[in-house]
Amino acid sequence: MTGWDAQRRHAFQLGLAPALLVLALITIAPAIYLVLTSLTPLNLTLPDSAWDFSTPLANYSDLLDDPRFSRSAWVQAKLSMATVIAQLLIGLGVALLLNGGGKVRQFARSGFLIPMVLPPIVVGLLWRVMYAVDISPFHRLMEFIGLPVGSLITNPNLALTAIVIAETWEWFPFTMLMVLAALQMVPAAPIEAARIDGANDWQMFRYVIFPYIQQTLVVAGIFRLIDSIKAFPLIFVLTDGGPGDVTQVTNYYAYRQAFTFSLWGYGSAIATLMVVGIFVLSWAIDRLTGTARAGAR
Amino acid sequence: MRTPHLNLTRRGLVRAGTGSLLVPFSLASGKAPAQGGRKPFDGVTLNISCWSATYPTLLGQYLPEFTERTGIKVNYDTPGFPVYNQRADLELSTKGSGYDVLNVTFIFTSRWIGAGWMTPLDGFLNDPNKTPADWDAADLLAGSVAPMRDKKGAIYGIPWISDVLMAASSRFDLLKAEGLGMPDTFDELDRAMALINKKDNVAAYIVENHWGWTFIPFLQGFGGSIFRNAPDDLMPTLNTPEVAQAAEFFAKLVNSYGPQAAAGYTYDQVNEAMRAGRTNYSPMNHAFAALLGAEGSKVTATSNFSMLPKGPKGRFPGVASHGWGIPIGAKNKDASWEFIKWSMSKELVGRMVERHGLGSVTRTSLLNSPAYKGRMVINGVDTGKMFLDSIALSETGYMKYRTVHVYPQVNAQINQAISSVVSGQMKAKEAFALAQANAIADLKRAGVRL
Amino acid sequence: MAASRSRVGWFTRHRNRVGDGFTIVLLLVVLFPFGWLVQMSFRPNADIFGYDLLFNPTFAHYKALWAGAFPASFVNSIITSVASTVLALVLGVPASYALSRGAFRSSRGIALWILATRMAPPIAFTIPFFLAYRFLGLSDTLIGLIIVYLTFNLALVIWMMQPYFDSVPRELEEAAWIDGCGVWEAFWRVTLPLSAPGLAATAVICFILSWNDFFYALVLTRTNASTAPVAIVNFIQYTGWEWGRIAAAGTMVMLPVVLFSMLVRNYLVRGLAAGGVKE
């Protein structure tokens, strides 16, 4: 290595170091602390519990027996599946609609962004208004046309659906944007060729366009899946995990255990399991889609 | 460590900004900003929070007087009951200085005081420089102060309310038209509700959805109990047939005789509905029931009150005290004490009784005053007597379950169980079997030996 | 031949107009809840839930907001968002450049680490940060929030800026090096100006993400450092649900974000996906 190369390398290391140091401090240190806390029965009313490692796996074995935990995982699974599929379908549909087209649709793209960039708490507020039977224009409208709808968020069968609707409204622009970007990269030649051959819209989509955007859909799906596990403000404002615990996803259950009941050890254990679960899930999907990607080539 | 520099910059900005806006307003309103003589606590700001009961809400109106007198500025907020409790509990657990005065909630007294998160107040009370003799601490009801003491008897809170659950009817005329009086037993209640439901478009029954408070009198009335023998034996006993029976009865009242979405009604929504005459009968806190006779109520002339109805095993009106306390981490405890002294002074509370008909009073002198007694007679009914009778009943000790330090966890389980039963998701037996299992798990996790 | 060509032509025209019309209708339906909230903020309290669209707009709710504690929380939001964005840029931009040019062997590992931070649920951070801040006295402070925001902003900056740096031709930098510039001098003079649009977009997205944060602020602040989204929740939790003020607060809180988003809409996907589109 020449002197200049060594100097350059040194300069790059200098540029990278502070960021890595800070990142390590604020991500790795808390992660270690989280795992350590999950091995204690930490409860702030009993200060001695802070470093009580006598039964390190007690929280985890409790979790395995805890029906509320397994229920929350099931609620999470339902929520994630529903919102990801809905967001993909609606995002895809709107993207197809907006693709090409004139000024009107170009302008509309910015408009459709709004749900995604609103502060999530404001989204929660909006939907709180929309779901409050006495004051919601939506409920009024249904009543007006003779199909009165009861309150969704206090109905144990419909509360989760209500959250799915609100969540889909909030995030479909994300998939829409990703699909739009991908649509714009579809080469013109195959489309022209198909049109000349007389393909109708469905055939055009299914055989010409879809193969090009398939990967994007998968990537968008993965991101939406991971984000759906973080769902918090909507549940906090709309249902508080209820009625009963039908909308209490794992994230919310951890929040309750830690911040409402001050069971920090237990909450940490739930959080740790969640992180592990997400990593495993992402790795698995990456593997699967990697194979698919290789196969598509 | 707090960064005073950053703090000052921001506060300075905001103060300068709002201050410059306020000066023209205050001048326009004809009140010159206080000038001249330096006040003892000039420049101090206190952060104070309490849940939104009648007294704390009213107190907000009087804060300018406090600032005028002492120079202390108050940032005051009154969230809803469950939210307040969660934030206060979280804040106190950090032993932080985010709040200077907090409400010591009844169900948390044991927890907060036992964990050493509140400041002992005897020092303030016994020091004649800090508390003049005529503030008369002895005037406070002993029964209200009791939950605010630790095991050794030191005081950690000054109670501002001892509230009881009683029954109120906003449209008693409808009951009378059916030849009914105020129901005195659960059976009479059931029959009465069935008869008057939806008469004149008024739903018969409503109750606030803090089930862990409003359901208990029914639970105990049918012979059930929360713990085997609070406070010594904390084994929960939620899965008994009496509890299930009570839950089914309770759910029936809410579902069959309540308005739409009855299960979602918080106490402020219940107050509103009752005062507007949209719902007829409700078990309510006395402090809220008194609002039926206060200004803005549409139903003063048709209201009636009674003690809570009794079940086969007796009458168990819920009684709860709340008080002002100083978090252990508060920075300026003397200023905090100034606030507590002022807000609980005979003079101020007396004025609230006279002007607003405040029902929640803990000073014996005020409870016996003609002003209070007069105000508590609403539409010819002496709610004051019902209040005192209910408190007398509670002295037999059936409220002990509530000050157990782990009751909040059980409260949450009861809330969820009743929520499931009312919404039809589970039968009472199932729901409470689950509550029992969860309560036992939560208590074990909180370090209780069962 | 001519007939089928003109038939195709007419169909396309017809389809475009229908498509446009449908787009507008869909846009209105989607934005309806949002518009409803905004109009509520201008409605007088007596009529707050009314349905006729002709009402006398009032600024009373905004004035009431201004007189309360809301302005302080708004200022807190501005401070934390700006400060954490600046800090993230100061730390992250040089790091991103170093990763782009430095050909480190561990750069794949670092990339995975950054992706992992982005994927972890906030609860995994809030618990340790809450407990640590309790010990360090950083509870309810702006500094505390700013540090926590770095957990996502720093990763975002490093991730987002890399493609921009990658796309700056090395020859330009090499030319500067030959002229005698040091590595970072060349970066400042040559690379950074060329990546300015990406930098601006990254900064704005960091700002938006910090501004919108709810969970961390809810848990880590109490009174002194509470930000605007948390302050709105305070309104909700007061009894009586002061809807006019809630609507006004909501409108005010989302205004900066909506405006900024329009400026960087082309970069939003990459930012929010933290590079997911990059294959």
mmCIF file of N, CA and C in Angstrom, chain A residues 4 8-9 11-12 15-16 19-20 26-27 30 33 44 97-98 105 108 110-111 113 117-121 125-126 128-130 135-137 140 169 174 177-178 201 219 223 226 230 232 251 255 259 264 267-268 275 278-279 282, chain C residues 15-16 19-20 23 30-31 33 36-37 49 51 91 95 98 101-102 104 113 116-119 123-124 127-128 130-131 134 150-151 177 183-184 212 214-215 219 229 232-233 236 241 243 246 254 257 261-262 265 269 272-273 276:
data_model
loop_
_atom_site.group_PDB
_atom_site.id
_atom_site.type_symbol
_atom_site.label_atom_id
_atom_site.label_comp_id
_atom_site.label_asym_id
_atom_site.label_seq_id
_atom_site.Cartn_x
_atom_site.Cartn_y
_atom_site.Cartn_z
ATOM 1 N N TRP A 4 -0.111 7.226 0.159
ATOM 2 C CA TRP A 4 -1.392 7.903 -0.101
ATOM 3 C C TRP A 4 -2.553 6.966 0.210
ATOM 4 N N ARG A 8 -5.435 7.586 2.830
ATOM 5 C CA ARG A 8 -6.834 7.595 2.432
ATOM 6 C C ARG A 8 -7.637 6.654 3.321
ATOM 7 N N ARG A 9 -7.083 5.455 3.532
ATOM 8 C CA ARG A 9 -7.786 4.475 4.338
ATOM 9 C C ARG A 9 -8.031 5.037 5.738
ATOM 10 N N ALA A 11 -8.249 8.118 6.558
ATOM 11 C CA ALA A 11 -9.266 9.174 6.508
ATOM 12 C C ALA A 11 -10.664 8.569 6.515
ATOM 13 N N PHE A 12 -10.824 7.479 5.752
ATOM 14 C CA PHE A 12 -12.150 6.858 5.713
ATOM 15 C C PHE A 12 -12.519 6.267 7.070
ATOM 16 N N GLY A 15 -13.732 8.879 9.243
ATOM 17 C CA GLY A 15 -15.083 9.340 8.925
ATOM 18 C C GLY A 15 -16.143 8.373 9.431
ATOM 19 N N LEU A 16 -15.777 7.078 9.406
ATOM 20 C CA LEU A 16 -16.753 6.063 9.767
ATOM 21 C C LEU A 16 -16.861 5.891 11.272
ATOM 22 N N ALA A 19 -19.649 7.601 13.747
ATOM 23 C CA ALA A 19 -21.005 7.105 13.528
ATOM 24 C C ALA A 19 -21.159 5.689 14.088
ATOM 25 N N LEU A 20 -20.159 4.849 13.819
ATOM 26 C CA LEU A 20 -20.247 3.476 14.310
ATOM 27 C C LEU A 20 -20.246 3.439 15.819
ATOM 28 N N ILE A 26 -25.962 3.331 20.982
ATOM 29 C CA ILE A 26 -27.405 3.468 21.121
ATOM 30 C C ILE A 26 -28.192 2.297 20.575
ATOM 31 N N THR A 27 -27.524 1.336 19.944
ATOM 32 C CA THR A 27 -28.301 0.171 19.519
ATOM 33 C C THR A 27 -27.836 -1.102 20.196
ATOM 34 N N PRO A 30 -28.304 -0.870 24.366
ATOM 35 C CA PRO A 30 -29.680 -1.124 24.795
ATOM 36 C C PRO A 30 -30.129 -2.558 24.518
ATOM 37 N N TYR A 33 -28.832 -4.630 27.238
ATOM 38 C CA TYR A 33 -29.568 -4.317 28.456
ATOM 39 C C TYR A 33 -30.949 -4.945 28.420
ATOM 40 N N LEU A 44 -40.328 -2.190 39.362
ATOM 41 C CA LEU A 44 -39.737 -1.058 40.051
ATOM 42 C C LEU A 44 -40.208 -0.849 41.481
ATOM 43 N N LEU A 97 -53.591 2.545 -12.025
ATOM 44 C CA LEU A 97 -54.460 3.626 -12.452
ATOM 45 C C LEU A 97 -53.662 4.880 -12.781
ATOM 46 N N LEU A 98 -52.670 5.183 -11.926
ATOM 47 C CA LEU A 98 -51.956 6.436 -12.069
ATOM 48 C C LEU A 98 -50.826 6.365 -13.087
ATOM 49 N N ARG A 105 -53.541 12.830 -13.329
ATOM 50 C CA ARG A 105 -53.035 11.707 -12.533
ATOM 51 C C ARG A 105 -51.662 11.999 -11.940
ATOM 52 N N ALA A 108 -52.467 13.855 -8.951
ATOM 53 C CA ALA A 108 -53.084 12.993 -7.944
ATOM 54 C C ALA A 108 -52.041 12.234 -7.130
ATOM 55 N N SER A 110 -49.330 13.214 -5.787
ATOM 56 C CA SER A 110 -48.976 13.934 -4.570
ATOM 57 C C SER A 110 -50.098 13.851 -3.556
ATOM 58 N N GLY A 111 -51.315 13.940 -4.053
ATOM 59 C CA GLY A 111 -52.443 13.866 -3.132
ATOM 60 C C GLY A 111 -52.504 12.544 -2.397
ATOM 61 N N LEU A 113 -50.222 10.743 -1.507
ATOM 62 C CA LEU A 113 -49.149 10.591 -0.532
ATOM 63 C C LEU A 113 -49.574 10.932 0.889
ATOM 64 N N VAL A 117 -47.741 10.289 4.993
ATOM 65 C CA VAL A 117 -46.833 11.208 5.667
ATOM 66 C C VAL A 117 -47.456 11.879 6.872
ATOM 67 N N LEU A 118 -48.744 11.723 7.057
ATOM 68 C CA LEU A 118 -49.359 12.303 8.253
ATOM 69 C C LEU A 118 -48.741 11.688 9.488
ATOM 70 N N PRO A 119 -48.572 12.458 10.567
ATOM 71 C CA PRO A 119 -48.123 11.857 11.809
ATOM 72 C C PRO A 119 -49.121 10.766 12.199
ATOM 73 N N PRO A 120 -48.621 9.589 12.522
ATOM 74 C CA PRO A 120 -49.538 8.484 12.827
ATOM 75 C C PRO A 120 -50.577 8.826 13.880
ATOM 76 N N ILE A 121 -50.245 9.710 14.798
ATOM 77 C CA ILE A 121 -51.229 10.048 15.825
ATOM 78 C C ILE A 121 -52.394 10.796 15.199
ATOM 79 N N LEU A 125 -56.358 9.941 15.140
ATOM 80 C CA LEU A 125 -57.412 10.899 15.452
ATOM 81 C C LEU A 125 -58.498 10.899 14.387
ATOM 82 N N LEU A 126 -58.051 10.983 13.131
ATOM 83 C CA LEU A 126 -59.003 11.009 12.024
ATOM 84 C C LEU A 126 -59.955 9.846 12.119
ATOM 85 N N ARG A 128 -60.515 7.964 14.632
ATOM 86 C CA ARG A 128 -61.343 8.007 15.839
ATOM 87 C C ARG A 128 -62.631 8.747 15.537
ATOM 88 N N VAL A 129 -62.501 9.861 14.823
ATOM 89 C CA VAL A 129 -63.690 10.609 14.418
ATOM 90 C C VAL A 129 -64.557 9.766 13.492
ATOM 91 N N MET A 130 -63.910 9.117 12.515
ATOM 92 C CA MET A 130 -64.666 8.336 11.538
ATOM 93 C C MET A 130 -65.382 7.156 12.183
ATOM 94 N N ILE A 135 -70.768 10.922 15.761
ATOM 95 C CA ILE A 135 -70.309 12.117 15.062
ATOM 96 C C ILE A 135 -69.710 11.827 13.694
ATOM 97 N N SER A 136 -69.629 10.567 13.331
ATOM 98 C CA SER A 136 -68.917 10.271 12.104
ATOM 99 C C SER A 136 -69.788 10.464 10.882
ATOM 100 N N PRO A 137 -69.282 11.173 9.867
ATOM 101 C CA PRO A 137 -70.050 11.344 8.633
ATOM 102 C C PRO A 137 -70.299 10.009 7.955
ATOM 103 N N ARG A 140 -73.230 8.390 9.622
ATOM 104 C CA ARG A 140 -74.413 9.162 9.271
ATOM 105 C C ARG A 140 -74.883 8.769 7.868
ATOM 106 N N TRP A 169 -55.458 2.377 4.884
ATOM 107 C CA TRP A 169 -55.595 3.748 4.380
ATOM 108 C C TRP A 169 -54.291 4.497 4.565
ATOM 109 N N PHE A 174 -47.489 3.776 0.210
ATOM 110 C CA PHE A 174 -46.122 3.270 0.176
ATOM 111 C C PHE A 174 -45.970 2.236 -0.926
ATOM 112 N N LEU A 177 -46.340 3.836 -4.375
ATOM 113 C CA LEU A 177 -45.163 4.509 -4.901
ATOM 114 C C LEU A 177 -44.137 3.521 -5.401
ATOM 115 N N MET A 178 -43.954 2.457 -4.638
ATOM 116 C CA MET A 178 -42.947 1.486 -5.071
ATOM 117 C C MET A 178 -43.354 0.836 -6.385
ATOM 118 N N ASP A 201 -56.552 -5.930 -21.646
ATOM 119 C CA ASP A 201 -55.911 -5.368 -20.464
ATOM 120 C C ASP A 201 -55.422 -6.434 -19.499
ATOM 121 N N VAL A 219 -40.762 -7.115 -2.268
ATOM 122 C CA VAL A 219 -40.013 -6.230 -1.367
ATOM 123 C C VAL A 219 -40.959 -5.326 -0.590
ATOM 124 N N PHE A 223 -41.473 -5.097 3.564
ATOM 125 C CA PHE A 223 -41.402 -3.889 4.377
ATOM 126 C C PHE A 223 -42.702 -3.611 5.100
ATOM 127 N N ILE A 226 -42.992 -6.039 8.074
ATOM 128 C CA ILE A 226 -42.188 -5.663 9.232
ATOM 129 C C ILE A 226 -42.765 -4.440 9.926
ATOM 130 N N LYS A 230 -44.982 -3.224 14.089
ATOM 131 C CA LYS A 230 -44.735 -2.114 14.989
ATOM 132 C C LYS A 230 -45.993 -1.318 15.301
ATOM 133 N N PHE A 232 -48.680 0.773 16.565
ATOM 134 C CA PHE A 232 -48.955 1.254 17.923
ATOM 135 C C PHE A 232 -49.954 2.403 18.003
ATOM 136 N N ASN A 251 -46.888 -6.290 20.258
ATOM 137 C CA ASN A 251 -46.229 -5.037 20.587
ATOM 138 C C ASN A 251 -46.987 -4.307 21.690
ATOM 139 N N TYR A 255 -46.052 -3.419 25.635
ATOM 140 C CA TYR A 255 -46.185 -2.063 26.157
ATOM 141 C C TYR A 255 -46.983 -2.069 27.446
ATOM 142 N N PHE A 259 -45.199 -0.770 30.623
ATOM 143 C CA PHE A 259 -45.483 0.604 30.979
ATOM 144 C C PHE A 259 -46.763 0.805 31.767
ATOM 145 N N TRP A 264 -41.171 -4.813 34.115
ATOM 146 C CA TRP A 264 -40.154 -4.536 33.107
ATOM 147 C C TRP A 264 -39.466 -5.802 32.637
ATOM 148 N N GLY A 267 -41.867 -7.542 30.282
ATOM 149 C CA GLY A 267 -41.983 -6.781 29.037
ATOM 150 C C GLY A 267 -40.739 -6.929 28.188
ATOM 151 N N SER A 268 -39.569 -6.935 28.848
ATOM 152 C CA SER A 268 -38.319 -7.097 28.096
ATOM 153 C C SER A 268 -38.274 -8.451 27.420
ATOM 154 N N VAL A 275 -38.086 -9.269 18.712
ATOM 155 C CA VAL A 275 -36.952 -8.944 17.858
ATOM 156 C C VAL A 275 -36.424 -10.205 17.184
ATOM 157 N N ILE A 278 -38.777 -11.270 14.451
ATOM 158 C CA ILE A 278 -38.705 -10.463 13.234
ATOM 159 C C ILE A 278 -37.480 -10.823 12.418
ATOM 160 N N PHE A 279 -36.358 -11.016 13.106
ATOM 161 C CA PHE A 279 -35.139 -11.350 12.360
ATOM 162 C C PHE A 279 -35.287 -12.683 11.648
ATOM 163 N N SER A 282 -37.567 -12.203 8.655
ATOM 164 C CA SER A 282 -36.924 -11.523 7.524
ATOM 165 C C SER A 282 -35.937 -12.440 6.839
ATOM 166 N N ARG C 15 -61.080 5.951 -22.464
ATOM 167 C CA ARG C 15 -60.520 5.333 -21.256
ATOM 168 C C ARG C 15 -59.767 6.345 -20.420
ATOM 169 N N ASN C 16 -59.000 7.219 -21.088
ATOM 170 C CA ASN C 16 -58.238 8.219 -20.339
ATOM 171 C C ASN C 16 -59.144 9.107 -19.520
ATOM 172 N N GLY C 19 -60.596 7.227 -16.732
ATOM 173 C CA GLY C 19 -59.537 7.011 -15.748
ATOM 174 C C GLY C 19 -59.294 8.258 -14.920
ATOM 175 N N ASP C 20 -59.237 9.406 -15.616
ATOM 176 C CA ASP C 20 -59.030 10.653 -14.882
ATOM 177 C C ASP C 20 -60.159 10.903 -13.891
ATOM 178 N N THR C 23 -59.906 8.649 -11.027
ATOM 179 C CA THR C 23 -58.811 9.076 -10.155
ATOM 180 C C THR C 23 -59.250 10.172 -9.212
ATOM 181 N N VAL C 30 -60.377 9.062 -0.692
ATOM 182 C CA VAL C 30 -59.242 8.756 0.186
ATOM 183 C C VAL C 30 -58.920 9.926 1.096
ATOM 184 N N LEU C 31 -58.973 11.133 0.560
ATOM 185 C CA LEU C 31 -58.604 12.289 1.371
ATOM 186 C C LEU C 31 -59.747 12.817 2.224
ATOM 187 N N PRO C 33 -61.359 11.700 5.020
ATOM 188 C CA PRO C 33 -61.186 11.805 6.472
ATOM 189 C C PRO C 33 -60.253 12.939 6.844
ATOM 190 N N TRP C 36 -61.965 16.159 6.473
ATOM 191 C CA TRP C 36 -62.979 16.332 7.508
ATOM 192 C C TRP C 36 -62.357 16.901 8.773
ATOM 193 N N LEU C 37 -61.183 16.371 9.130
ATOM 194 C CA LEU C 37 -60.530 16.848 10.348
ATOM 195 C C LEU C 37 -60.169 18.330 10.214
ATOM 196 N N PHE C 49 -70.053 19.082 15.027
ATOM 197 C CA PHE C 49 -70.319 17.828 14.323
ATOM 198 C C PHE C 49 -71.348 17.993 13.218
ATOM 199 N N TYR C 51 -73.074 18.930 9.529
ATOM 200 C CA TYR C 51 -72.759 18.410 8.208
ATOM 201 C C TYR C 51 -72.862 19.400 7.081
ATOM 202 N N LEU C 91 -22.987 13.083 11.774
ATOM 203 C CA LEU C 91 -22.352 11.789 12.022
ATOM 204 C C LEU C 91 -22.444 10.870 10.817
ATOM 205 N N ALA C 95 -19.772 8.999 7.420
ATOM 206 C CA ALA C 95 -19.748 7.543 7.515
ATOM 207 C C ALA C 95 -20.225 6.921 6.217
ATOM 208 N N ALA C 98 -17.603 7.225 3.647
ATOM 209 C CA ALA C 98 -16.511 6.296 3.911
ATOM 210 C C ALA C 98 -16.895 4.884 3.476
ATOM 211 N N ARG C 101 -16.805 4.739 -0.455
ATOM 212 C CA ARG C 101 -15.507 4.770 -1.121
ATOM 213 C C ARG C 101 -14.488 3.858 -0.478
ATOM 214 N N GLY C 102 -14.717 3.525 0.775
ATOM 215 C CA GLY C 102 -13.643 2.900 1.532
ATOM 216 C C GLY C 102 -13.408 1.436 1.254
ATOM 217 N N PHE C 104 -14.549 -1.240 2.565
ATOM 218 C CA PHE C 104 -14.296 -2.014 3.768
ATOM 219 C C PHE C 104 -14.854 -3.413 3.591
ATOM 220 N N TRP C 113 -26.421 -4.603 9.834
ATOM 221 C CA TRP C 113 -26.650 -4.045 11.162
ATOM 222 C C TRP C 113 -27.623 -2.869 11.076
ATOM 223 N N ALA C 116 -30.995 -4.054 10.432
ATOM 224 C CA ALA C 116 -31.554 -4.641 11.642
ATOM 225 C C ALA C 116 -32.114 -3.563 12.560
ATOM 226 N N THR C 117 -31.382 -2.433 12.683
ATOM 227 C CA THR C 117 -31.896 -1.365 13.552
ATOM 228 C C THR C 117 -33.220 -0.868 13.050
ATOM 229 N N ARG C 118 -33.342 -0.812 11.744
ATOM 230 C CA ARG C 118 -34.564 -0.285 11.186
ATOM 231 C C ARG C 118 -35.729 -1.243 11.409
ATOM 232 N N MET C 119 -35.400 -2.532 11.488
ATOM 233 C CA MET C 119 -36.467 -3.510 11.601
ATOM 234 C C MET C 119 -36.930 -3.714 13.028
ATOM 235 N N ILE C 123 -40.436 -0.930 20.787
ATOM 236 C CA ILE C 123 -40.515 -1.356 22.179
ATOM 237 C C ILE C 123 -39.193 -1.931 22.629
ATOM 238 N N ALA C 124 -38.438 -2.504 21.689
ATOM 239 C CA ALA C 124 -37.140 -3.069 22.060
ATOM 240 C C ALA C 124 -36.183 -1.971 22.486
ATOM 241 N N ILE C 127 -37.895 0.247 26.236
ATOM 242 C CA ILE C 127 -37.704 -0.303 27.575
ATOM 243 C C ILE C 127 -36.308 0.007 28.096
ATOM 244 N N PRO C 128 -35.236 -0.376 27.378
ATOM 245 C CA PRO C 128 -33.910 -0.040 27.928
ATOM 246 C C PRO C 128 -33.656 1.458 28.041
ATOM 247 N N PHE C 130 -35.860 3.817 28.553
ATOM 248 C CA PHE C 130 -36.629 4.347 29.676
ATOM 249 C C PHE C 130 -35.902 4.077 30.975
ATOM 250 N N LEU C 131 -35.489 2.825 31.159
ATOM 251 C CA LEU C 131 -34.826 2.459 32.408
ATOM 252 C C LEU C 131 -33.489 3.184 32.547
ATOM 253 N N ARG C 134 -33.911 6.854 33.351
ATOM 254 C CA ARG C 134 -34.318 7.007 34.740
ATOM 255 C C ARG C 134 -33.081 7.120 35.612
ATOM 256 N N LEU C 150 -31.732 9.330 17.146
ATOM 257 C CA LEU C 150 -30.586 8.912 16.359
ATOM 258 C C LEU C 150 -30.664 7.441 15.992
ATOM 259 N N THR C 151 -31.370 6.646 16.811
ATOM 260 C CA THR C 151 -31.408 5.220 16.496
ATOM 261 C C THR C 151 -31.977 4.979 15.111
ATOM 262 N N TRP C 177 -7.902 14.877 -5.805
ATOM 263 C CA TRP C 177 -6.804 14.337 -5.005
ATOM 264 C C TRP C 177 -5.465 14.635 -5.664
ATOM 265 N N VAL C 183 -8.634 13.829 1.405
ATOM 266 C CA VAL C 183 -9.854 13.071 1.138
ATOM 267 C C VAL C 183 -11.095 13.887 1.470
ATOM 268 N N TRP C 184 -11.084 14.451 2.688
ATOM 269 C CA TRP C 184 -12.294 15.147 3.120
ATOM 270 C C TRP C 184 -12.452 16.502 2.457
ATOM 271 N N ASN C 212 -42.834 13.004 13.341
ATOM 272 C CA ASN C 212 -43.992 12.123 13.474
ATOM 273 C C ASN C 212 -43.913 11.154 14.638
ATOM 274 N N PHE C 214 -44.188 9.133 17.827
ATOM 275 C CA PHE C 214 -45.168 9.200 18.904
ATOM 276 C C PHE C 214 -44.759 8.353 20.095
ATOM 277 N N PHE C 215 -44.356 7.131 19.808
ATOM 278 C CA PHE C 215 -44.112 6.164 20.864
ATOM 279 C C PHE C 215 -42.991 6.603 21.792
ATOM 280 N N VAL C 219 -43.435 7.806 25.855
ATOM 281 C CA VAL C 219 -42.857 7.068 26.961
ATOM 282 C C VAL C 219 -41.755 7.842 27.682
ATOM 283 N N PRO C 229 -47.073 15.689 18.951
ATOM 284 C CA PRO C 229 -47.987 14.544 18.865
ATOM 285 C C PRO C 229 -48.460 14.072 20.232
ATOM 286 N N ILE C 232 -51.182 16.371 21.670
ATOM 287 C CA ILE C 232 -52.532 16.145 21.146
ATOM 288 C C ILE C 232 -53.234 15.077 21.968
ATOM 289 N N VAL C 233 -52.480 14.046 22.302
ATOM 290 C CA VAL C 233 -53.060 12.966 23.080
ATOM 291 C C VAL C 233 -53.547 13.487 24.424
ATOM 292 N N ILE C 236 -56.970 14.646 23.957
ATOM 293 C CA ILE C 236 -57.931 13.551 23.875
ATOM 294 C C ILE C 236 -58.289 13.086 25.263
ATOM 295 N N TRP C 241 -63.507 15.736 25.639
ATOM 296 C CA TRP C 241 -63.055 15.601 24.252
ATOM 297 C C TRP C 241 -63.248 16.897 23.477
ATOM 298 N N TRP C 243 -63.147 18.590 20.820
ATOM 299 C CA TRP C 243 -62.919 18.221 19.435
ATOM 300 C C TRP C 243 -62.358 19.352 18.584
ATOM 301 N N ILE C 246 -58.791 19.525 19.366
ATOM 302 C CA ILE C 246 -58.090 18.344 18.865
ATOM 303 C C ILE C 246 -57.869 18.479 17.365
ATOM 304 N N MET C 254 -49.736 18.317 11.545
ATOM 305 C CA MET C 254 -49.405 17.668 10.282
ATOM 306 C C MET C 254 -48.992 18.635 9.199
ATOM 307 N N VAL C 257 -45.252 18.659 8.110
ATOM 308 C CA VAL C 257 -44.879 17.395 7.493
ATOM 309 C C VAL C 257 -45.440 17.277 6.087
ATOM 310 N N SER C 261 -43.193 17.017 2.795
ATOM 311 C CA SER C 261 -43.294 15.795 2.004
ATOM 312 C C SER C 261 -43.510 16.109 0.539
ATOM 313 N N MET C 262 -44.300 17.134 0.280
ATOM 314 C CA MET C 262 -44.544 17.473 -1.110
ATOM 315 C C MET C 262 -43.234 17.848 -1.798
ATOM 316 N N ARG C 265 -41.227 14.425 -2.516
ATOM 317 C CA ARG C 265 -42.020 13.232 -2.787
ATOM 318 C C ARG C 265 -41.317 12.202 -3.644
ATOM 319 N N VAL C 269 -40.057 7.148 -1.125
ATOM 320 C CA VAL C 269 -40.074 5.695 -1.070
ATOM 321 C C VAL C 269 -38.729 5.161 -0.614
ATOM 322 N N LEU C 272 -38.316 5.831 3.127
ATOM 323 C CA LEU C 272 -39.110 5.036 4.039
ATOM 324 C C LEU C 272 -38.772 3.566 3.944
ATOM 325 N N ALA C 273 -38.299 3.136 2.784
ATOM 326 C CA ALA C 273 -37.915 1.737 2.668
ATOM 327 C C ALA C 273 -36.473 1.537 3.060
ATOM 328 N N GLY C 276 -34.858 -0.076 0.211
ATOM 329 C CA GLY C 276 -35.368 -1.367 -0.212
ATOM 330 C C GLY C 276 -35.434 -1.537 -1.707
#
